Coordinates of C-alpha atoms in Angstrom, one line a residue:
Chain A
M1 CA 56.5 5.8 -34.4
T2 CA 53.5 5.2 -35.9
A3 CA 53.3 1.7 -35.6
F4 CA 53.9 2.0 -32.0
I5 CA 50.8 4.6 -31.8
I6 CA 48.6 2.2 -33.6
R7 CA 49.4 -0.8 -31.5
Y8 CA 49.4 0.8 -28.2
K9 CA 46.2 2.8 -29.1
F10 CA 44.3 -0.4 -29.3
I11 CA 45.8 -1.8 -26.2
C12 CA 44.9 1.5 -24.3
M13 CA 41.2 1.4 -25.3
F14 CA 40.5 -2.0 -24.3
L15 CA 42.4 -1.9 -20.8
C16 CA 41.1 1.4 -19.9
A17 CA 37.3 1.1 -20.8
P18 CA 36.8 -0.7 -17.7
F19 CA 38.4 2.0 -15.6
F20 CA 35.9 4.6 -17.1
S21 CA 33.0 2.4 -16.4
F22 CA 34.0 1.7 -13.0
A23 CA 35.0 5.4 -12.4
Q24 CA 31.5 6.4 -13.6
I25 CA 29.5 4.1 -11.4
D26 CA 31.5 5.0 -8.4
S27 CA 31.0 8.5 -9.2
L28 CA 27.3 7.8 -9.1
F29 CA 27.5 6.3 -5.7
D30 CA 29.3 9.2 -4.4
L31 CA 26.6 11.5 -5.7
A32 CA 23.6 9.1 -4.6
G33 CA 25.4 9.3 -1.1
Q34 CA 25.5 13.1 -1.1
Y35 CA 21.9 13.2 -1.8
A36 CA 21.1 10.6 1.0
H37 CA 23.4 12.6 3.2
A38 CA 21.7 16.0 2.5
G39 CA 18.2 14.2 3.2
N40 CA 17.0 14.3 -0.4
Y41 CA 15.9 10.7 -0.3
S42 CA 13.8 10.6 -3.3
R43 CA 16.7 11.7 -5.5
A44 CA 19.3 9.4 -3.8
I45 CA 17.0 6.3 -4.4
L46 CA 16.8 7.5 -8.3
E47 CA 20.4 7.6 -8.4
Y48 CA 20.9 4.4 -7.0
E49 CA 18.3 2.8 -9.8
R50 CA 20.4 4.6 -12.3
I51 CA 23.2 2.6 -11.0
V52 CA 21.2 -0.4 -11.3
Y53 CA 20.3 0.1 -14.7
L54 CA 24.0 1.2 -15.8
S55 CA 26.3 -1.3 -14.1
G56 CA 25.3 -4.5 -15.7
Q57 CA 27.3 -6.2 -12.9
Q58 CA 25.9 -7.9 -10.2
P59 CA 27.9 -6.7 -7.1
Q60 CA 27.2 -3.0 -8.0
E61 CA 23.5 -3.9 -8.4
I62 CA 23.4 -5.3 -5.1
R63 CA 25.2 -2.7 -3.5
A64 CA 22.6 0.0 -5.1
R65 CA 19.6 -2.3 -4.3
L66 CA 21.1 -2.2 -0.6
A67 CA 21.4 1.4 -0.4
Q68 CA 18.0 2.0 -1.7
A69 CA 16.7 -0.5 0.9
R70 CA 18.7 1.5 3.8
I71 CA 17.2 4.7 2.8
L72 CA 13.6 3.1 2.6
K73 CA 14.2 1.6 6.1
Q74 CA 15.4 4.8 7.7
T75 CA 12.5 6.7 6.2
N76 CA 10.2 4.2 7.9
Q77 CA 9.1 2.4 4.9
P78 CA 10.6 -1.2 5.6
E79 CA 7.7 -3.0 3.4
Q80 CA 9.0 -1.2 0.4
A81 CA 12.6 -1.9 1.3
L82 CA 11.8 -5.6 1.8
D83 CA 9.9 -5.8 -1.7
I84 CA 13.2 -4.5 -3.3
L85 CA 15.4 -6.7 -1.8
I86 CA 13.0 -9.8 -2.1
S87 CA 13.0 -9.3 -5.7
T88 CA 16.8 -9.0 -6.1
P89 CA 18.6 -12.1 -7.5
L90 CA 21.8 -13.0 -5.7
M91 CA 24.2 -14.5 -8.0
G92 CA 27.9 -13.9 -8.8
I93 CA 28.6 -12.1 -5.4
D94 CA 31.0 -13.0 -2.7
D95 CA 29.9 -14.2 0.6
S96 CA 30.4 -11.2 2.6
L97 CA 28.0 -9.1 0.5
R98 CA 25.7 -12.1 0.4
A99 CA 25.7 -12.1 4.1
V100 CA 25.0 -8.3 4.5
F101 CA 22.1 -8.5 2.0
L102 CA 20.5 -11.3 3.7
Y103 CA 20.7 -9.6 7.1
E104 CA 19.3 -6.5 5.6
T105 CA 16.2 -8.5 4.2
A106 CA 15.8 -10.2 7.5
L107 CA 15.9 -6.8 9.5
C108 CA 13.4 -5.3 6.9
A109 CA 11.0 -8.3 7.0
F110 CA 11.4 -8.2 11.1
L111 CA 10.5 -4.5 11.0
S112 CA 7.6 -5.4 8.8
N113 CA 6.4 -7.7 11.4
D114 CA 7.0 -10.7 8.9
F115 CA 9.0 -12.7 11.3
N116 CA 8.6 -16.0 9.3
T117 CA 10.5 -14.3 6.4
A118 CA 13.1 -12.8 8.8
E119 CA 13.6 -16.5 9.8
A120 CA 13.8 -17.6 6.6
Q121 CA 16.7 -15.4 5.6
F122 CA 18.8 -16.7 8.5
K123 CA 18.1 -20.3 7.4
R124 CA 19.2 -19.1 3.7
M125 CA 22.3 -17.4 5.4
E126 CA 23.0 -20.6 7.2
F127 CA 22.8 -22.5 3.7
R128 CA 24.6 -20.0 1.2
V129 CA 27.1 -18.4 3.4
E130 CA 29.8 -20.8 4.5
D131 CA 32.2 -18.7 6.6
T132 CA 30.2 -18.5 9.7
A133 CA 32.1 -15.6 11.3
L134 CA 30.5 -13.6 8.5
Y135 CA 27.0 -14.0 9.9
T136 CA 27.8 -14.2 13.6
P137 CA 27.4 -10.5 14.2
Y138 CA 23.9 -10.8 13.3
Q139 CA 22.9 -13.5 15.6
W140 CA 21.2 -11.0 17.8
L141 CA 18.4 -10.6 15.2
Y142 CA 18.0 -14.0 14.7
V143 CA 17.6 -14.7 18.2
L144 CA 14.8 -11.9 18.5
T145 CA 13.1 -13.3 15.4
L146 CA 13.2 -16.8 17.0
T147 CA 11.8 -15.6 19.9
Q148 CA 9.0 -13.7 18.1
N149 CA 7.9 -16.9 16.3
G150 CA 7.7 -18.6 19.8
H151 CA 10.9 -20.7 18.9
F152 CA 12.5 -20.3 22.7
E153 CA 14.3 -23.6 22.8
K154 CA 16.2 -22.5 19.5
A155 CA 16.5 -19.3 20.7
R156 CA 18.4 -20.2 23.7
E157 CA 20.7 -22.6 21.6
A158 CA 21.4 -19.8 19.3
L159 CA 22.4 -17.6 22.1
H160 CA 24.5 -20.3 23.6
K161 CA 26.4 -20.9 20.5
S162 CA 27.2 -17.0 19.7
I163 CA 28.7 -16.6 23.1
K164 CA 31.2 -19.2 22.2
N165 CA 32.2 -17.3 19.0
I166 CA 33.1 -14.0 21.2
P167 CA 36.8 -14.3 21.4
S168 CA 37.0 -11.5 24.2
L169 CA 35.1 -13.6 26.6
S170 CA 37.0 -15.5 29.4
A171 CA 35.7 -18.8 30.3
D172 CA 34.4 -17.5 33.5
E173 CA 32.5 -14.8 31.7
Q174 CA 31.1 -17.1 29.4
Q175 CA 29.8 -19.4 32.1
A176 CA 28.2 -16.6 33.7
L177 CA 26.4 -15.5 30.5
S178 CA 25.1 -19.0 30.0
K179 CA 23.8 -19.1 33.4
Q180 CA 21.7 -15.8 32.5
I181 CA 20.8 -17.1 29.5
D182 CA 19.4 -20.4 30.8
S183 CA 17.6 -18.4 33.7
L184 CA 16.3 -16.0 31.1
F185 CA 14.8 -18.8 29.0
H186 CA 13.6 -21.0 31.9
E187 CA 9.9 -21.8 31.7
D188 CA 8.9 -19.4 34.6
N189 CA 10.3 -16.4 32.4
L190 CA 9.3 -17.3 29.5
P191 CA 6.1 -15.3 28.1
N192 CA 3.0 -17.0 29.3
L193 CA 0.8 -16.6 26.0
K194 CA -2.7 -16.5 25.9
D195 CA -5.0 -18.1 23.2
P196 CA -7.0 -15.3 22.0
E197 CA -9.8 -18.2 20.7
K198 CA -10.0 -19.6 24.1
A199 CA -10.5 -16.3 25.8
M200 CA -13.2 -15.7 23.4
M201 CA -14.8 -19.2 24.2
L202 CA -14.4 -18.8 28.0
S203 CA -16.5 -15.4 27.6
T204 CA -19.1 -17.2 25.7
F205 CA -20.1 -19.6 28.4
I206 CA -19.0 -17.1 31.4
P207 CA -19.1 -13.4 30.6
G208 CA -15.7 -11.9 32.0
A209 CA -13.9 -15.3 32.5
G210 CA -12.3 -14.6 29.1
Q211 CA -10.9 -11.2 30.2
M212 CA -9.5 -12.8 33.4
Y213 CA -8.0 -15.5 31.4
A214 CA -6.3 -12.9 29.3
G215 CA -4.9 -11.4 32.3
Y216 CA -7.2 -8.5 33.1
P217 CA -9.1 -9.8 36.2
G218 CA -10.5 -6.5 37.2
E219 CA -12.1 -5.8 33.7
G220 CA -13.5 -9.6 33.8
L221 CA -15.2 -8.9 37.1
L222 CA -16.7 -5.4 36.0
N223 CA -17.9 -7.4 32.8
L224 CA -19.7 -9.9 34.8
S225 CA -21.2 -7.3 37.2
L226 CA -22.7 -5.6 34.0
H227 CA -24.0 -8.8 32.9
L228 CA -25.6 -9.6 36.3
V229 CA -26.9 -6.0 36.8
S230 CA -28.8 -6.3 33.3
L231 CA -30.2 -9.6 34.3
S232 CA -31.3 -8.2 37.4
V233 CA -33.0 -5.4 35.8
A234 CA -34.9 -7.9 33.6
A235 CA -35.8 -10.0 36.4
Y236 CA -37.1 -7.4 38.7
A237 CA -39.0 -5.7 35.7
G238 CA -40.7 -8.9 34.8
Y239 CA -41.4 -9.8 38.7
H240 CA -43.4 -6.5 39.0
G241 CA -45.2 -7.0 35.7
F242 CA -43.2 -4.6 33.5
Y243 CA -42.4 -7.5 30.7
I244 CA -41.3 -5.2 27.9
T245 CA -39.4 -2.9 30.1
G246 CA -37.5 -5.8 31.4
Y247 CA -36.8 -7.3 28.0
V248 CA -35.8 -3.9 26.4
A249 CA -33.8 -2.3 29.4
G250 CA -32.8 -5.8 30.7
L251 CA -32.2 -8.4 28.3
A252 CA -31.7 -6.4 25.2
V253 CA -28.9 -4.6 27.0
F254 CA -27.3 -7.9 28.3
Q255 CA -27.2 -9.2 24.7
K256 CA -25.2 -6.3 23.5
F257 CA -22.9 -6.8 26.7
Y258 CA -22.7 -10.2 25.9
F259 CA -21.5 -10.3 22.3
G260 CA -19.2 -7.2 22.9
S261 CA -17.5 -8.9 25.7
K262 CA -16.3 -12.0 23.6
E263 CA -14.7 -9.6 21.2
R264 CA -13.2 -7.7 23.9
A265 CA -11.9 -10.7 25.4
Y266 CA -9.9 -11.9 22.1
H267 CA -8.8 -8.4 21.8
L268 CA -7.0 -8.4 25.6
A269 CA -5.5 -11.7 25.1
E270 CA -3.6 -10.5 21.8
K271 CA -2.9 -7.1 23.8
N272 CA -1.6 -9.2 26.8
N273 CA 0.9 -11.5 24.4
K274 CA 2.2 -8.3 22.9
S275 CA 3.2 -7.0 26.1
Q276 CA 4.7 -10.1 27.5
F277 CA 6.8 -10.1 24.4
Q278 CA 7.9 -6.7 24.7
E279 CA 8.9 -7.2 28.1
F280 CA 10.6 -10.5 27.3
N281 CA 12.4 -8.7 24.7
S282 CA 13.7 -6.1 26.7
H283 CA 15.3 -8.5 29.3
L284 CA 16.6 -10.4 26.2
S285 CA 17.9 -7.3 24.4
R286 CA 19.7 -6.3 27.8
L287 CA 21.3 -9.9 28.0
M288 CA 22.6 -9.4 24.4
S289 CA 24.0 -5.9 24.9
C290 CA 26.0 -7.5 27.7
Q291 CA 27.5 -10.1 25.2
R292 CA 28.5 -7.5 23.1
Chain B
M1 CA 61.1 0.9 -23.5
Q2 CA 57.9 0.1 -25.1
P3 CA 56.3 -1.6 -22.2
L4 CA 57.3 1.3 -20.1
A5 CA 55.5 3.7 -22.4
T6 CA 52.4 1.3 -22.5
L7 CA 52.5 1.4 -18.5
F8 CA 52.9 5.5 -18.5
I9 CA 49.9 5.7 -20.8
L10 CA 47.8 3.3 -18.6
I11 CA 48.4 5.4 -15.7
I12 CA 47.6 8.6 -17.2
F13 CA 44.1 7.1 -18.6
Y14 CA 43.5 5.7 -15.1
S15 CA 44.0 8.9 -13.3
A16 CA 41.9 10.8 -15.7
A17 CA 39.2 8.4 -15.3
M18 CA 39.6 8.4 -11.5
G19 CA 39.2 12.0 -11.6
Q20 CA 35.8 12.2 -12.6
Q21 CA 34.1 13.1 -9.3
G22 CA 30.6 13.3 -7.8
D23 CA 29.2 15.7 -10.3
E24 CA 26.4 14.4 -12.6
T25 CA 28.0 13.3 -15.9
P26 CA 25.3 13.6 -18.6
M27 CA 24.0 10.5 -20.1
P28 CA 23.5 10.4 -23.9
A29 CA 20.1 10.7 -24.9
E30 CA 19.3 7.4 -26.0
Q31 CA 20.6 6.1 -22.6
Q32 CA 18.3 8.6 -20.9
V33 CA 15.2 7.6 -22.6
G34 CA 16.2 3.9 -22.0
F35 CA 16.6 4.5 -18.3
I36 CA 13.2 6.4 -18.1
H37 CA 11.8 3.1 -19.9
H38 CA 13.7 0.9 -17.4
L39 CA 11.8 3.0 -14.6
M40 CA 8.5 2.8 -16.4
R41 CA 8.8 -1.0 -16.4
Q42 CA 9.1 -1.2 -12.7
N43 CA 6.0 1.2 -12.3
N44 CA 8.0 3.7 -10.6
H45 CA 6.2 6.8 -11.9
H46 CA 7.4 9.2 -9.6
Q47 CA 10.7 8.6 -10.3
V48 CA 10.1 8.9 -14.0
S49 CA 8.5 12.4 -13.3
M50 CA 11.8 13.2 -11.3
E51 CA 14.0 12.3 -14.1
I52 CA 12.1 13.8 -16.8
D53 CA 11.9 17.2 -14.8
R54 CA 15.7 16.8 -14.3
L55 CA 16.5 17.2 -17.9
D56 CA 16.5 20.5 -20.1
L57 CA 14.1 19.3 -22.7
Q58 CA 14.9 22.0 -25.0
K59 CA 18.5 20.8 -25.6
L60 CA 17.1 17.5 -27.0
D61 CA 16.4 16.4 -30.5
D62 CA 12.8 16.8 -31.3
K63 CA 11.9 12.9 -31.3
W64 CA 13.6 12.5 -27.7
Q65 CA 11.4 15.8 -26.6
D66 CA 8.0 14.4 -27.8
S67 CA 8.7 10.9 -26.1
L68 CA 9.9 12.4 -22.9
I69 CA 6.9 14.8 -22.8
F70 CA 4.2 11.9 -23.4
L71 CA 6.2 9.9 -20.8
K72 CA 5.8 12.6 -18.3
G73 CA 2.1 13.0 -19.0
W74 CA 1.6 9.1 -18.9
S75 CA 3.4 8.9 -15.5
A76 CA 1.5 11.6 -14.3
Y77 CA -1.6 9.9 -15.2
W78 CA -0.6 6.8 -13.4
Q79 CA 0.1 8.9 -10.4
K80 CA -3.5 10.2 -10.8
D81 CA -2.3 13.8 -11.0
L82 CA -4.7 14.2 -13.8
D83 CA -4.2 18.2 -14.2
T84 CA -0.4 17.7 -15.0
A85 CA -1.2 14.8 -16.9
I86 CA -3.7 16.6 -19.3
V87 CA -1.0 19.6 -19.6
Y88 CA 1.7 17.3 -20.9
L89 CA -0.7 14.9 -22.9
L90 CA -1.9 17.7 -24.8
K91 CA 1.5 18.9 -26.0
S92 CA 1.7 16.0 -28.0
R93 CA 2.3 16.9 -31.9
P94 CA 0.2 15.0 -34.6
E95 CA 3.3 13.8 -36.0
H96 CA 4.4 12.1 -33.0
H97 CA 3.8 8.2 -32.7
F98 CA 1.6 8.7 -29.5
Y99 CA -0.4 11.6 -30.7
S100 CA -3.6 9.5 -30.4
R101 CA -3.0 7.7 -27.4
S102 CA -2.3 11.3 -25.8
R103 CA -5.4 12.8 -26.9
F104 CA -7.7 10.1 -25.8
Y105 CA -6.0 9.9 -22.5
A106 CA -6.3 13.8 -22.0
S107 CA -9.8 13.7 -22.6
I108 CA -10.4 10.9 -20.1
C109 CA -8.5 12.5 -17.5
A110 CA -10.9 15.7 -18.0
T111 CA -13.7 13.2 -17.8
S112 CA -12.2 11.8 -14.5
L113 CA -12.1 15.5 -13.2
S114 CA -15.8 16.0 -14.0
D115 CA -14.9 18.4 -16.7
Y116 CA -17.0 17.0 -19.5
Q117 CA -17.0 20.0 -21.7
R118 CA -13.4 20.2 -21.7
S119 CA -13.0 16.5 -22.3
D120 CA -15.4 16.8 -25.6
S121 CA -13.5 19.7 -26.5
I122 CA -10.3 17.8 -26.5
L123 CA -11.7 14.8 -28.7
L124 CA -13.7 17.3 -31.2
T125 CA -10.5 19.4 -31.8
S126 CA -8.0 16.6 -32.2
H127 CA -6.7 15.1 -35.6
I128 CA -8.5 11.7 -35.5
E129 CA -7.9 9.7 -38.6
G130 CA -8.9 6.1 -39.3
P131 CA -12.5 4.3 -38.5
V132 CA -11.3 3.0 -35.4
Y133 CA -10.3 6.1 -33.6
Q134 CA -13.2 8.0 -35.1
H135 CA -15.7 5.4 -33.5
L136 CA -13.6 5.5 -30.3
R137 CA -14.1 9.1 -30.1
D138 CA -17.8 8.8 -30.6
F139 CA -17.9 6.4 -27.9
Q140 CA -15.9 8.5 -25.3
L141 CA -18.5 11.3 -26.5
A142 CA -21.2 9.2 -25.8
G143 CA -19.8 8.4 -22.4
N144 CA -19.3 12.1 -21.4
A145 CA -23.1 12.8 -22.6
L146 CA -24.3 10.0 -20.2
L147 CA -22.2 11.5 -17.5
R148 CA -24.2 14.7 -18.1
H149 CA -27.5 12.6 -18.2
D150 CA -28.1 14.0 -21.4
L151 CA -29.8 10.6 -22.8
G152 CA -30.7 12.5 -26.1
T153 CA -27.3 13.2 -27.3
Y154 CA -26.2 9.7 -25.9
D155 CA -28.8 8.0 -27.9
S156 CA -27.8 9.9 -31.1
L157 CA -24.0 9.1 -30.7
R158 CA -24.8 5.3 -30.0
E159 CA -26.7 5.3 -33.3
R160 CA -23.7 6.2 -35.2
L161 CA -21.6 3.8 -33.0
S162 CA -23.9 1.0 -34.1
A163 CA -22.3 0.7 -37.5
S164 CA -19.0 -0.1 -35.6
T165 CA -18.2 -3.9 -35.2
H166 CA -14.7 -3.2 -33.2
Y167 CA -14.4 -5.9 -30.5
A168 CA -13.0 -3.4 -28.1
L169 CA -16.1 -1.2 -28.3
E170 CA -18.6 -4.0 -28.4
E171 CA -18.9 -5.0 -24.8
P172 CA -18.2 -1.9 -23.6
G173 CA -21.1 -0.4 -25.5
K174 CA -23.6 -2.9 -24.1
N175 CA -22.5 -1.9 -20.7
L176 CA -23.1 1.8 -21.3
D177 CA -26.6 0.9 -22.9
M178 CA -27.6 -1.1 -19.6
L179 CA -26.4 2.0 -17.5
A180 CA -28.3 4.5 -19.7
E181 CA -31.4 2.2 -19.2
E182 CA -30.7 2.1 -15.4
L183 CA -30.4 5.9 -15.4
H184 CA -33.5 6.4 -17.5
N185 CA -35.6 4.3 -15.1
Y186 CA -34.3 6.0 -11.9
K187 CA -36.5 8.2 -10.0
P188 CA -35.0 9.9 -7.2
G189 CA -36.4 10.0 -4.0
N190 CA -38.1 13.1 -2.3
R191 CA -36.9 13.7 1.3
F192 CA -40.2 15.2 2.6
V193 CA -41.8 12.1 1.4
A194 CA -39.4 10.0 3.4
A195 CA -39.6 12.1 6.6
G196 CA -43.7 11.9 6.4
L197 CA -43.6 8.2 5.8
S198 CA -41.3 7.8 8.9
A199 CA -43.4 10.0 11.1
V200 CA -46.5 7.7 10.3
I201 CA -44.7 4.5 10.4
P202 CA -41.2 4.5 11.9
G203 CA -38.6 3.1 9.3
L204 CA -41.2 3.2 6.3
G205 CA -39.2 6.5 5.2
K206 CA -36.0 4.1 5.2
V207 CA -37.4 1.5 3.0
Y208 CA -38.7 4.4 0.6
A209 CA -35.1 5.3 0.3
G210 CA -34.1 1.8 -0.6
K211 CA -32.4 0.9 2.8
H212 CA -34.9 -2.2 3.5
G213 CA -32.9 -3.6 6.4
E214 CA -32.5 -0.5 8.2
G215 CA -36.1 0.3 7.8
V216 CA -37.3 -3.0 9.3
S217 CA -34.6 -2.6 12.4
T218 CA -35.9 1.1 12.9
L219 CA -39.4 -0.1 13.3
L220 CA -38.7 -3.0 15.6
V221 CA -36.5 -0.7 17.8
T222 CA -38.8 2.3 18.0
G223 CA -41.6 -0.2 18.2
M224 CA -40.3 -1.6 21.6
L225 CA -39.4 1.5 22.8
G226 CA -42.8 2.9 22.2
A227 CA -44.3 -0.3 23.9
M228 CA -42.0 0.1 26.8
A229 CA -43.0 3.7 27.2
Y230 CA -46.7 2.8 26.7
E231 CA -46.4 0.0 29.5
N232 CA -44.8 2.3 32.0
Y233 CA -47.3 4.7 31.1
S234 CA -50.4 2.4 31.8
K235 CA -49.0 0.8 34.9
A236 CA -46.9 3.6 36.6
G237 CA -48.9 6.5 35.7
P238 CA -47.9 9.7 33.5
A239 CA -46.0 11.4 36.1
N240 CA -43.6 8.4 37.2
W241 CA -40.1 8.8 36.6
K242 CA -40.0 5.6 34.7
T243 CA -42.7 6.5 32.3
L244 CA -41.0 9.9 31.8
A245 CA -37.6 7.9 31.2
A246 CA -39.1 5.8 28.8
G247 CA -41.1 8.3 27.2
S248 CA -37.9 10.3 26.5
I249 CA -36.0 7.6 25.0
F250 CA -39.0 6.8 22.7
A251 CA -39.4 10.3 21.6
T252 CA -35.5 10.4 20.9
Y253 CA -35.6 7.4 18.7
Y254 CA -38.9 8.5 17.1
I255 CA -37.3 12.2 16.0
G256 CA -34.3 10.6 15.1
N257 CA -35.8 8.0 12.9
I258 CA -37.7 11.0 11.0
W259 CA -34.5 12.9 10.9
G260 CA -32.5 10.1 9.6
S261 CA -35.2 9.1 6.8
Y262 CA -34.7 12.6 5.7
F263 CA -31.1 12.8 5.1
S264 CA -31.0 8.8 3.9
V265 CA -32.9 9.8 0.7
Q266 CA -30.4 12.3 0.0
M267 CA -27.4 10.0 0.6
Q268 CA -29.4 7.2 -1.3
N269 CA -29.6 9.5 -4.4
Q270 CA -26.1 10.5 -4.2
Q271 CA -24.9 7.1 -3.7
F272 CA -26.6 5.9 -6.9
Y273 CA -25.0 8.6 -9.2
D274 CA -21.6 8.2 -7.7
R275 CA -21.9 4.2 -8.4
L276 CA -23.2 4.9 -12.1
H277 CA -20.6 7.2 -12.7
N278 CA -18.0 5.2 -11.4
Q279 CA -19.2 2.3 -13.9
I280 CA -19.5 4.8 -16.7
Q281 CA -15.8 5.8 -16.3
I282 CA -14.6 2.5 -16.0
H283 CA -16.4 1.1 -18.9
M284 CA -14.8 4.3 -21.0
H285 CA -11.4 3.3 -19.8
V286 CA -11.7 -0.3 -21.2
P287 CA -11.5 0.4 -24.9
L288 CA -8.6 2.9 -24.3
R289 CA -6.5 0.1 -22.7
T290 CA -7.6 -2.5 -25.2
I291 CA -6.9 -0.2 -28.4
F292 CA -3.6 1.3 -26.8

């Protein structure tokens, strides 16, 4: 009996230790989840950090980091979430967890307006995740990222590829969606982006021309009128012998309008590009929600 | 029979392990402190504070208590919560390894809060041993004297320090000497003199206040407006609306120039003292970071 006890005591110790370790980590995940659910986000992040410290195992550390990033994303801190995810090494995990992690990284980058980093995560996904079915659900973000980076042709191809991976669609439905995609990505429907530098340069030579090029013809005309009025005041005052008045009230005012007009043209071109992207993305989102 | 007994014991242990649910299982003290150091390494000072606040320090051994109290003060310092930092850093006992660091940093926190008397009191009532720490104390006292603009006390303390050849104090000492000289040579401007000068020659008050560019610009603009008013007065007559309009604009700028010069001296003095105090505090920090 004594020999039995001694022999099996050691077997049990070695076999049960992992159970206790996993149980502790699982209970910490539960605890952190409870805090997050109750809205105590700082405490939840702290408990996930404790898991990272205690776990010593990559999958658990990755899960904890993912949970931290999701909380930060939820509380409108995508840049901090991105910092955490980018600095976490991805080793010793399976493809499904890797795909989820890279998707979250891409999403946080997208929300931080870092579209190049977002696109890079999808390239990593393509390279590191063998099973394409794992990242097909995330194609919608990939397409949005490509459009933000101006890669419309790649976005169109990615959309065509994604509809082929939807088993529930019939051949006719797939064909109809393909036509909609081609129509949306037709060159007439793509955002007509304006170059802010060109807008600024146009306003340099003809005041108001940059605003018109940027898509604000009314403001361009108003701007041109203001310039002409100030020049007229200068000319009128000079004609009647009021030279200093003509310079101060005419030319000095013209100069202020002139330099301000160039900056304004640059800003309006950027604003126009942003609203064009928003409009295009709203059509794209409607199309992709039909796909799902 | 024996394999069955083994299996039975394994099932018992597994069930017991899985029975550990979401409540916090207290970590051993050493592991707790290790976790807090892990948070410090990641510069997560807010989480360090949260974690220490969670613990019942009275239940811990003295050595862990001292370390955690110090870490609480240290993380408060990095979060710029200087009042809290002072409270916790001053709790450090003389036997503790971090006692000297705690006292010096408590004193620099009081200096940052502009409570120079308290800063001096912390330094003078601390058990400071060894020539390096004594010289460092004299250096900090000298910095406080300079911040109070007490050049006499500063000079006497710097004489005591001249015996020190510690590398950490040499360069900051020279920098403090330069700042002391700058303070000694500085003559604060008089607001009424600035206003009077601007009344005589527009912009001259601003040049007196040290803002040369602004002064020249004010002179040119006010001069042009004055010339415009005079031109209209001489050509259109005193009662003409153009003369009245130009005269009003000129008068507004002229009075504004006097008003601006009056306040710019005050701002200039304040900016000088703010810049000086910032630089003194930076040079007071440098030896602390080097020695500790």
